Tab-separated table of C-alpha atoms in Angstrom:
chain	number	residue	atom	x	y	z
A	1	MET	CA	10.716	-27.364	4.226
A	2	GLY	CA	13.124	-25.512	5.410
A	3	ASP	CA	12.615	-23.064	1.782
A	4	SER	CA	8.781	-22.432	2.347
A	5	ARG	CA	9.305	-21.075	5.902
A	6	ASP	CA	12.761	-18.910	4.613
A	7	THR	CA	10.200	-17.935	1.594
A	8	ARG	CA	6.981	-17.467	4.181
A	9	GLU	CA	9.809	-15.257	6.973
A	10	ARG	CA	10.511	-12.953	3.331
A	11	LEU	CA	7.206	-12.709	3.094
A	12	GLN	CA	5.822	-12.157	6.214
A	13	ALA	CA	8.565	-9.023	6.037
A	14	GLU	CA	7.581	-7.384	3.114
A	15	LEU	CA	3.392	-7.578	4.490
A	16	ALA	CA	5.606	-5.586	7.442
A	17	ASN	CA	7.607	-2.924	4.951
A	18	ALA	CA	4.486	-2.504	2.535
A	19	ALA	CA	2.270	-2.333	5.243
A	20	ALA	CA	4.349	0.346	6.723
A	21	GLU	CA	4.670	2.285	4.094
A	22	LEU	CA	1.314	2.499	3.477
A	23	ARG	CA	0.510	3.226	7.229
A	24	THR	CA	2.746	6.828	6.439
A	25	HIS	CA	2.137	7.419	3.382
A	26	MET	CA	-2.092	7.270	4.036
A	27	SER	CA	-0.531	9.624	7.779
A	28	SER	CA	0.509	12.215	5.308
A	29	TRP	CA	-0.332	15.423	4.031
A	30	GLU	CA	-1.121	14.926	0.632
A	31	TYR	CA	-2.511	11.818	0.991
A	32	ALA	CA	-5.265	13.993	3.007
A	33	PHE	CA	-4.897	15.694	0.075
A	34	ALA	CA	-5.804	14.083	-2.715
A	35	MET	CA	-7.952	12.218	-0.541
A	36	GLY	CA	-10.634	14.947	0.128
A	37	SER	CA	-13.204	16.376	-0.759
A	38	GLY	CA	-12.876	19.789	-2.410
A	39	ARG	CA	-14.775	22.030	-4.371
A	40	ASP	CA	-13.745	24.494	-7.382
A	41	GLY	CA	-12.178	21.322	-9.043
A	42	LEU	CA	-9.137	20.893	-6.290
A	43	ARG	CA	-9.800	17.087	-5.621
A	44	GLU	CA	-8.969	16.375	-9.807
A	45	HIS	CA	-5.441	18.323	-9.200
A	46	PRO	CA	-2.798	16.740	-11.617
A	47	LEU	CA	-0.669	16.039	-8.511
A	48	HIS	CA	-3.223	13.927	-6.594
A	49	TRP	CA	-3.553	11.738	-8.975
A	50	GLU	CA	-0.353	10.572	-8.552
A	51	THR	CA	-1.569	10.434	-4.773
A	52	ARG	CA	-4.033	8.348	-5.581
A	53	ALA	CA	-2.028	5.629	-8.355
A	54	ARG	CA	1.186	5.792	-4.955
A	55	THR	CA	-2.643	4.385	-3.090
A	56	LYS	CA	-4.181	1.947	-5.166
A	57	ARG	CA	0.066	0.793	-5.223
A	58	LEU	CA	0.280	-0.314	-1.588
A	59	GLU	CA	-2.816	-1.315	-1.476
A	60	GLY	CA	-2.208	-3.511	-4.263
A	61	ARG	CA	0.930	-4.596	-2.848
A	62	CYS	CA	-0.476	-5.418	0.171
A	63	ARG	CA	-3.503	-8.234	-1.009
A	64	GLU	CA	-0.723	-9.569	-3.190
A	65	LEU	CA	1.428	-10.339	-0.241
A	66	ARG	CA	-1.413	-11.869	1.923
A	67	ALA	CA	-2.120	-14.181	-0.577
A	68	ARG	CA	0.952	-14.921	-1.253
A	69	LEU	CA	0.910	-15.773	2.439
A	70	ALA	CA	-2.302	-17.169	2.408
A	71	GLU	CA	-1.188	-19.688	0.215
A	72	PHE	CA	1.450	-21.109	3.719
A	73	GLU	CA	-1.561	-21.451	5.739
A	74	PRO	CA	-2.352	-24.433	6.569
């Protein structure tokens, strides 16, 4: 029982960190520019590709951690 509690607490801490990183990222100017609608093709600028990829990675990490935590639900 102690191992599952430790694992659950570790996952909760990881999720809290990942969610905080995602919130910080999504409140950045780089995110705003990458996600905003642009004209003249600026939305598809290569600098924005990495920002969108990072967003997907962070969202995926949060989703994965939530799913793993759900395994501990009664």
